[in-house]
CSV table of C-alpha atoms and ligand atoms in Angstrom, one decimal:
chain,number,residue,atom,x,y,z
B,241,UNK,CA,34.4,7.3,-13.9
B,242,UNK,CA,36.3,10.0,-15.9
B,243,UNK,CA,33.5,10.3,-18.5
B,244,UNK,CA,29.9,9.4,-19.4
B,245,UNK,CA,29.1,9.2,-23.1
B,246,UNK,CA,25.7,10.2,-24.4
B,247,UNK,CA,24.3,11.3,-27.7
B,248,UNK,CA,21.3,13.4,-28.8
B,249,UNK,CA,20.3,12.2,-32.4
B,250,UNK,CA,24.0,11.4,-33.1
B,251,UNK,CA,25.4,14.6,-31.6
B,252,UNK,CA,27.7,13.0,-29.1
B,253,UNK,CA,29.1,14.4,-25.9
B,254,UNK,CA,31.2,13.2,-23.0
B,255,UNK,CA,30.0,14.4,-19.6
B,256,UNK,CA,32.8,14.9,-17.1
B,257,UNK,CA,31.9,15.5,-13.5
B,258,UNK,CA,34.3,17.5,-11.5
B,259,UNK,CA,33.0,15.6,-8.3
B,260,UNK,CA,34.2,12.3,-9.9
B,261,UNK,CA,37.3,13.1,-12.0
B,262,UNK,CA,40.4,15.4,-11.4
B,263,UNK,CA,41.4,15.9,-15.0
B,264,UNK,CA,42.6,19.4,-15.8
B,265,UNK,CA,40.5,20.4,-18.9
B,266,UNK,CA,42.9,22.6,-20.7
B,267,UNK,CA,42.2,23.4,-24.4
B,268,UNK,CA,45.0,20.9,-25.3
B,269,UNK,CA,43.3,18.2,-23.1
B,270,UNK,CA,39.9,19.0,-24.7
B,271,UNK,CA,41.3,18.6,-28.2
B,272,UNK,CA,43.0,15.4,-27.3
B,273,UNK,CA,39.9,13.8,-25.8
B,274,UNK,CA,37.5,14.9,-28.6
B,275,UNK,CA,39.8,13.8,-31.5
B,276,UNK,CA,38.5,10.6,-33.0
B,277,UNK,CA,41.1,7.8,-33.5
B,278,UNK,CA,43.7,9.3,-31.2
B,279,UNK,CA,41.3,10.1,-28.4
B,280,UNK,CA,37.8,9.1,-27.3
B,281,UNK,CA,36.4,11.2,-30.1
B,282,UNK,CA,33.3,13.4,-29.5
B,283,UNK,CA,31.3,16.5,-30.6
B,284,UNK,CA,32.2,18.1,-27.3
B,285,UNK,CA,32.6,17.9,-23.6
B,286,UNK,CA,30.1,18.9,-20.9
B,287,UNK,CA,31.9,19.7,-17.6
B,288,UNK,CA,29.8,20.0,-14.5
B,289,UNK,CA,27.8,20.3,-12.4
B,290,UNK,CA,29.0,23.4,-10.4
B,291,UNK,CA,26.4,24.4,-7.8
B,292,UNK,CA,26.5,27.4,-5.4
B,293,UNK,CA,23.9,29.5,-3.8
B,294,UNK,CA,21.2,27.5,-5.5
B,295,UNK,CA,22.8,28.2,-9.0
B,296,UNK,CA,23.5,25.2,-11.1
B,297,UNK,CA,25.8,25.6,-14.1
B,298,UNK,CA,28.2,23.6,-16.4
B,299,UNK,CA,30.7,24.3,-19.2
B,300,UNK,CA,30.2,23.3,-22.8
B,301,UNK,CA,33.4,22.8,-24.7
B,302,UNK,CA,33.7,22.4,-28.5
B,303,UNK,CA,36.2,19.9,-29.9
B,304,UNK,CA,38.5,22.7,-30.9
B,305,UNK,CA,39.0,23.6,-27.2
B,306,UNK,CA,36.8,26.7,-27.3
B,307,UNK,CA,33.8,27.2,-25.0
B,308,UNK,CA,30.3,27.7,-26.3
B,309,UNK,CA,27.6,29.9,-24.6
B,310,UNK,CA,24.8,27.3,-25.1
B,311,UNK,CA,24.0,24.0,-26.7
B,312,UNK,CA,20.6,22.4,-27.1
B,313,UNK,CA,21.7,18.8,-27.3
B,314,UNK,CA,24.3,19.6,-24.7
B,315,UNK,CA,21.7,20.9,-22.2
B,316,UNK,CA,19.4,17.9,-22.9
B,317,UNK,CA,22.4,15.5,-22.3
B,318,UNK,CA,23.5,17.3,-19.3
B,319,UNK,CA,20.0,17.2,-17.9
B,320,UNK,CA,19.9,13.5,-18.5
B,321,UNK,CA,23.2,13.1,-16.7
B,322,UNK,CA,21.8,15.1,-13.6
B,323,UNK,CA,19.0,12.5,-13.5
B,324,UNK,CA,21.2,9.5,-14.0
B,325,UNK,CA,23.7,10.7,-11.4
B,326,UNK,CA,21.0,11.5,-8.9
B,327,UNK,CA,21.4,15.3,-8.7
B,328,UNK,CA,17.9,16.0,-10.0
B,329,UNK,CA,14.7,14.0,-10.3
B,330,UNK,CA,12.3,13.1,-13.2
B,331,UNK,CA,9.1,15.3,-13.2
B,332,UNK,CA,10.6,18.1,-11.1
B,333,UNK,CA,11.6,21.1,-13.2
B,334,UNK,CA,14.9,23.0,-12.6
B,335,UNK,CA,17.0,25.7,-14.0
B,336,UNK,CA,20.5,25.6,-15.4
B,337,UNK,CA,22.5,28.9,-15.9
B,338,UNK,CA,24.6,28.7,-19.1
B,339,UNK,CA,26.9,31.5,-20.3
B,340,UNK,CA,24.1,32.1,-23.0
B,341,UNK,CA,21.3,32.5,-20.5
B,342,UNK,CA,19.1,30.5,-18.3
B,343,UNK,CA,17.4,27.4,-19.5
B,344,UNK,CA,14.5,25.6,-17.8
B,345,UNK,CA,14.5,21.8,-17.9
B,346,UNK,CA,11.8,19.2,-17.3
B,347,UNK,CA,12.3,15.4,-17.8
B,348,UNK,CA,9.2,13.5,-18.6
B,349,UNK,CA,11.0,10.4,-19.8
B,350,UNK,CA,14.8,10.4,-19.5
B,351,UNK,CA,15.3,8.5,-22.8
B,352,UNK,CA,12.6,10.0,-25.1
B,353,UNK,CA,11.2,13.2,-23.7
B,354,UNK,CA,13.5,15.9,-22.3
B,355,UNK,CA,11.8,19.3,-22.5
B,356,UNK,CA,13.9,22.5,-22.4
B,357,UNK,CA,12.9,26.2,-22.4
B,358,UNK,CA,15.9,27.5,-24.4
B,359,UNK,CA,15.4,31.1,-24.0
B,360,UNK,CA,14.4,33.8,-26.5
B,361,UNK,CA,15.7,33.9,-30.0
B,362,UNK,CA,17.0,37.3,-31.3
B,363,UNK,CA,17.9,38.4,-34.8
B,364,UNK,CA,21.0,40.6,-34.9
B,365,UNK,CA,21.3,40.9,-38.6
B,366,UNK,CA,20.3,39.4,-42.1
B,367,UNK,CA,23.2,40.0,-44.4
B,368,UNK,CA,23.7,38.7,-47.8
B,369,UNK,CA,26.9,36.7,-47.9
B,370,UNK,CA,28.9,35.5,-51.0
B,371,UNK,CA,30.6,32.1,-50.8
B,372,UNK,CA,32.4,30.6,-53.9
B,373,UNK,CA,30.8,33.1,-56.2
B,374,UNK,CA,27.2,32.4,-54.9
B,375,UNK,CA,25.3,35.1,-52.9
B,376,UNK,CA,23.2,33.6,-50.0
B,377,UNK,CA,20.5,35.6,-48.2
B,378,UNK,CA,21.0,34.7,-44.5
B,379,UNK,CA,19.0,35.2,-41.3
B,380,UNK,CA,21.3,35.5,-38.2
B,381,UNK,CA,19.9,34.3,-34.9
B,382,UNK,CA,21.3,34.3,-31.4
B,383,UNK,CA,20.1,31.5,-29.1
B,384,UNK,CA,22.7,32.8,-26.6
B,385,UNK,CA,25.2,31.2,-29.1
B,386,UNK,CA,25.3,32.5,-32.7
B,387,UNK,CA,23.8,31.0,-35.7
B,388,UNK,CA,23.6,31.9,-39.4
B,389,UNK,CA,20.5,30.3,-41.1
B,390,UNK,CA,20.6,30.1,-44.9
B,391,UNK,CA,17.6,29.0,-47.0
B,392,UNK,CA,18.5,26.9,-49.9
B,393,UNK,CA,16.7,24.7,-52.5
B,394,UNK,CA,18.7,21.5,-51.8
B,395,UNK,CA,19.8,20.8,-48.2
B,396,UNK,CA,22.7,18.4,-48.5
B,397,UNK,CA,25.6,17.4,-46.2
B,398,UNK,CA,28.0,18.2,-49.1
B,399,UNK,CA,26.7,21.9,-49.3
B,400,UNK,CA,27.0,22.3,-45.5
B,401,UNK,CA,30.6,21.0,-45.5
B,402,UNK,CA,31.4,23.2,-48.6
B,403,UNK,CA,30.2,26.5,-47.3
B,404,UNK,CA,30.1,25.9,-43.6
B,405,UNK,CA,33.8,26.6,-42.8
B,406,UNK,CA,33.7,29.9,-44.8
B,407,UNK,CA,30.5,31.1,-43.1
B,408,UNK,CA,31.9,30.0,-39.7
B,409,UNK,CA,35.0,32.1,-40.2
B,410,UNK,CA,33.5,35.0,-42.2
B,411,UNK,CA,34.7,38.5,-41.1
B,412,UNK,CA,31.0,39.4,-40.3
B,413,UNK,CA,31.4,37.1,-37.4
B,414,UNK,CA,34.3,38.0,-35.2
B,415,UNK,CA,33.2,35.3,-32.6
B,416,UNK,CA,32.6,32.8,-35.5
B,417,UNK,CA,29.2,31.2,-36.0
B,418,UNK,CA,27.3,28.0,-36.3
B,419,UNK,CA,25.7,27.6,-39.7
B,420,UNK,CA,22.4,25.9,-40.8
B,421,UNK,CA,21.3,25.4,-44.4
B,422,UNK,CA,17.4,25.2,-44.3
B,423,UNK,CA,14.6,24.0,-46.5
B,424,UNK,CA,11.0,24.5,-45.4
B,425,UNK,CA,9.1,21.3,-46.2
B,426,UNK,CA,5.8,22.6,-45.0
B,427,UNK,CA,4.4,24.9,-42.3
B,428,UNK,CA,5.1,22.3,-39.6
B,429,UNK,CA,8.3,20.8,-40.9
B,430,UNK,CA,11.8,22.0,-41.9
B,431,UNK,CA,15.0,20.2,-42.9
B,432,UNK,CA,18.5,21.4,-42.0
B,433,UNK,CA,22.1,20.4,-42.4
B,434,UNK,CA,24.5,21.8,-39.8
B,435,UNK,CA,28.0,23.1,-39.7
B,436,UNK,CA,29.0,23.8,-35.9
B,437,UNK,CA,31.4,26.4,-34.8
B,438,UNK,CA,34.4,24.6,-33.3
B,439,UNK,CA,33.1,21.1,-34.2
B,440,UNK,CA,32.4,21.0,-37.9
B,441,UNK,CA,29.7,18.9,-39.6
B,442,UNK,CA,27.5,17.2,-37.1
B,443,UNK,CA,24.5,15.0,-37.4
B,444,UNK,CA,22.1,17.1,-35.2
B,445,UNK,CA,22.2,20.2,-33.1
B,446,UNK,CA,19.6,21.4,-30.7
B,447,UNK,CA,20.4,25.2,-30.6
B,448,UNK,CA,20.7,25.0,-34.5
B,449,UNK,CA,17.2,23.4,-34.6
B,450,UNK,CA,15.8,26.3,-32.4
B,451,UNK,CA,17.7,28.9,-34.6
B,452,UNK,CA,16.5,27.5,-37.8
B,453,UNK,CA,12.8,27.2,-36.7
B,454,UNK,CA,12.9,30.7,-35.2
B,455,UNK,CA,14.4,32.0,-38.6
B,456,UNK,CA,11.7,30.2,-40.5
B,457,UNK,CA,8.9,31.6,-38.3
B,458,UNK,CA,10.5,35.1,-38.6
B,459,UNK,CA,10.3,34.7,-42.3
B,460,UNK,CA,6.6,33.8,-42.1
B,461,UNK,CA,7.2,30.3,-43.4
B,462,UNK,CA,6.1,28.1,-40.5
B,463,UNK,CA,3.6,27.9,-37.7
B,464,UNK,CA,4.2,27.8,-33.9
B,465,UNK,CA,5.1,23.9,-33.7
B,466,UNK,CA,7.8,22.7,-36.0
B,467,UNK,CA,9.5,19.4,-36.5
B,468,UNK,CA,13.1,19.8,-37.4
B,469,UNK,CA,14.5,17.0,-39.6
B,470,UNK,CA,18.3,16.4,-39.4
B,471,UNK,CA,20.6,13.6,-40.6
B,472,UNK,CA,20.5,12.2,-37.0
B,473,UNK,CA,16.7,12.5,-36.4
B,474,UNK,CA,14.1,14.9,-35.4
B,475,UNK,CA,13.4,17.5,-32.6
B,476,UNK,CA,10.2,19.3,-31.8
B,477,UNK,CA,10.5,23.0,-31.5
B,478,UNK,CA,7.9,25.5,-30.3
B,479,UNK,CA,8.2,29.1,-31.2
B,480,UNK,CA,6.3,31.5,-29.1
B,481,UNK,CA,5.0,34.8,-30.3
B,482,UNK,CA,7.9,36.5,-28.4
B,483,UNK,CA,10.2,34.0,-30.0
B,484,UNK,CA,10.6,32.2,-26.7
B,485,UNK,CA,11.7,28.7,-27.8
B,486,UNK,CA,11.0,25.4,-26.3
B,487,UNK,CA,12.7,22.1,-27.4
B,488,UNK,CA,11.6,18.5,-26.9
B,489,UNK,CA,13.8,15.5,-27.8
B,490,UNK,CA,15.6,12.3,-26.8
B,491,UNK,CA,18.9,11.4,-25.2
B,492,UNK,CA,20.7,8.1,-25.4
B,493,UNK,CA,23.3,6.9,-22.9
B,494,UNK,CA,26.2,5.0,-24.6
B,495,UNK,CA,29.0,4.2,-22.2
B,496,UNK,CA,31.2,5.3,-19.4
B,497,UNK,CA,34.9,5.0,-18.8
B,498,UNK,CA,38.3,6.0,-17.6
B,499,UNK,CA,41.2,7.5,-19.5
B,500,UNK,CA,44.5,5.6,-19.6
B,501,UNK,CA,47.3,7.3,-17.7
B,502,UNK,CA,49.5,7.3,-20.8
B,503,UNK,CA,46.8,9.1,-22.7
B,504,UNK,CA,46.4,11.7,-20.0
B,505,UNK,CA,50.1,12.2,-20.1
B,506,UNK,CA,50.0,13.3,-23.7
B,507,UNK,CA,47.7,16.3,-22.9
B,508,UNK,CA,51.0,18.2,-22.2
B,509,UNK,CA,52.3,17.2,-25.7
B,510,UNK,CA,49.8,18.4,-28.2
B,511,UNK,CA,52.0,17.7,-31.2
B,512,UNK,CA,52.7,14.2,-30.2
B,513,UNK,CA,49.5,12.7,-31.7
B,514,UNK,CA,48.1,15.2,-34.3
B,515,UNK,CA,45.2,16.7,-32.4
B,516,UNK,CA,43.2,18.3,-35.0
B,517,UNK,CA,39.6,19.2,-34.9
B,518,UNK,CA,37.6,17.0,-37.2
W,167,LIG,N1,25.6,20.8,-30.6
W,167,LIG,C1,25.2,21.9,-30.0
W,167,LIG,C2,25.9,23.2,-30.1
W,167,LIG,C3,27.2,23.2,-29.5
W,167,LIG,C4,27.9,24.5,-29.4
W,167,LIG,C5,28.1,25.1,-30.8
W,167,LIG,N2,29.1,24.4,-31.5
W,167,LIG,C6,28.7,26.6,-30.5
W,167,LIG,O1,29.9,26.8,-30.6
W,167,LIG,O2,27.9,27.4,-30.3
W,167,LIG,C7,23.7,22.0,-30.0
W,167,LIG,O3,23.1,20.9,-29.9
W,167,LIG,O4,23.1,23.1,-29.8
């Protein structure tokens, strides 16, 4: 098979395994594949596994053709693929090296309970940022990939879509950023809407959940265990005293398939079919 489709709470990825497909994943090819209507459509591509000297790694590609350092749903989905494809076993912990650091994975139930130690959250800055005449107080968080968390009174998809592109591309973030608008519901529950770097509005994001929970903890607004409510569903996040973050959530398998030869031929003609990031 050329691809295996999974989603984590509506954040959907295609897993492509270099041991099973020979497609050259150029940025144009990634944009073509991820573009809805013209291609398969997805929130990104997970390309791997690559294993040497006991190190297991994979690539996380955004729909705009760029590569992300880390992804929470991406790690859970890739972990599920490793189980499904027989590379790893349920109940046996293992490590994956991402460009954003090492993550530790344990599958208790491959559909409902994938447990990931996501690394330590750090807080590089907390600038006030003006968008459309409104000044937002932010807490920036690195989970290995960059996040900008913004507490607001009303968490809506409309607001995320309105300010997300401007925050993503703000001059404070030369490498661009993911953005979350955040409402603390109580000390164990937060609600977020997400604008992802290189992907746009998504229904859920694992690293965004970790970043938002870490920011809320840093602000003294939540306890150690937090349920993150998103448009696509909920994730359980544990924030240690040292801001080491653990995430527990589900993964659903959807389909697998092969790309048509005529579609693969269009990867060299990016202007032929309007490959735009959504
Ligand atoms: N959906 C992911 C995040 C994917 C990477 C992100 N767009 C980035 O560029 O950092 C998640 O679940 O964490």
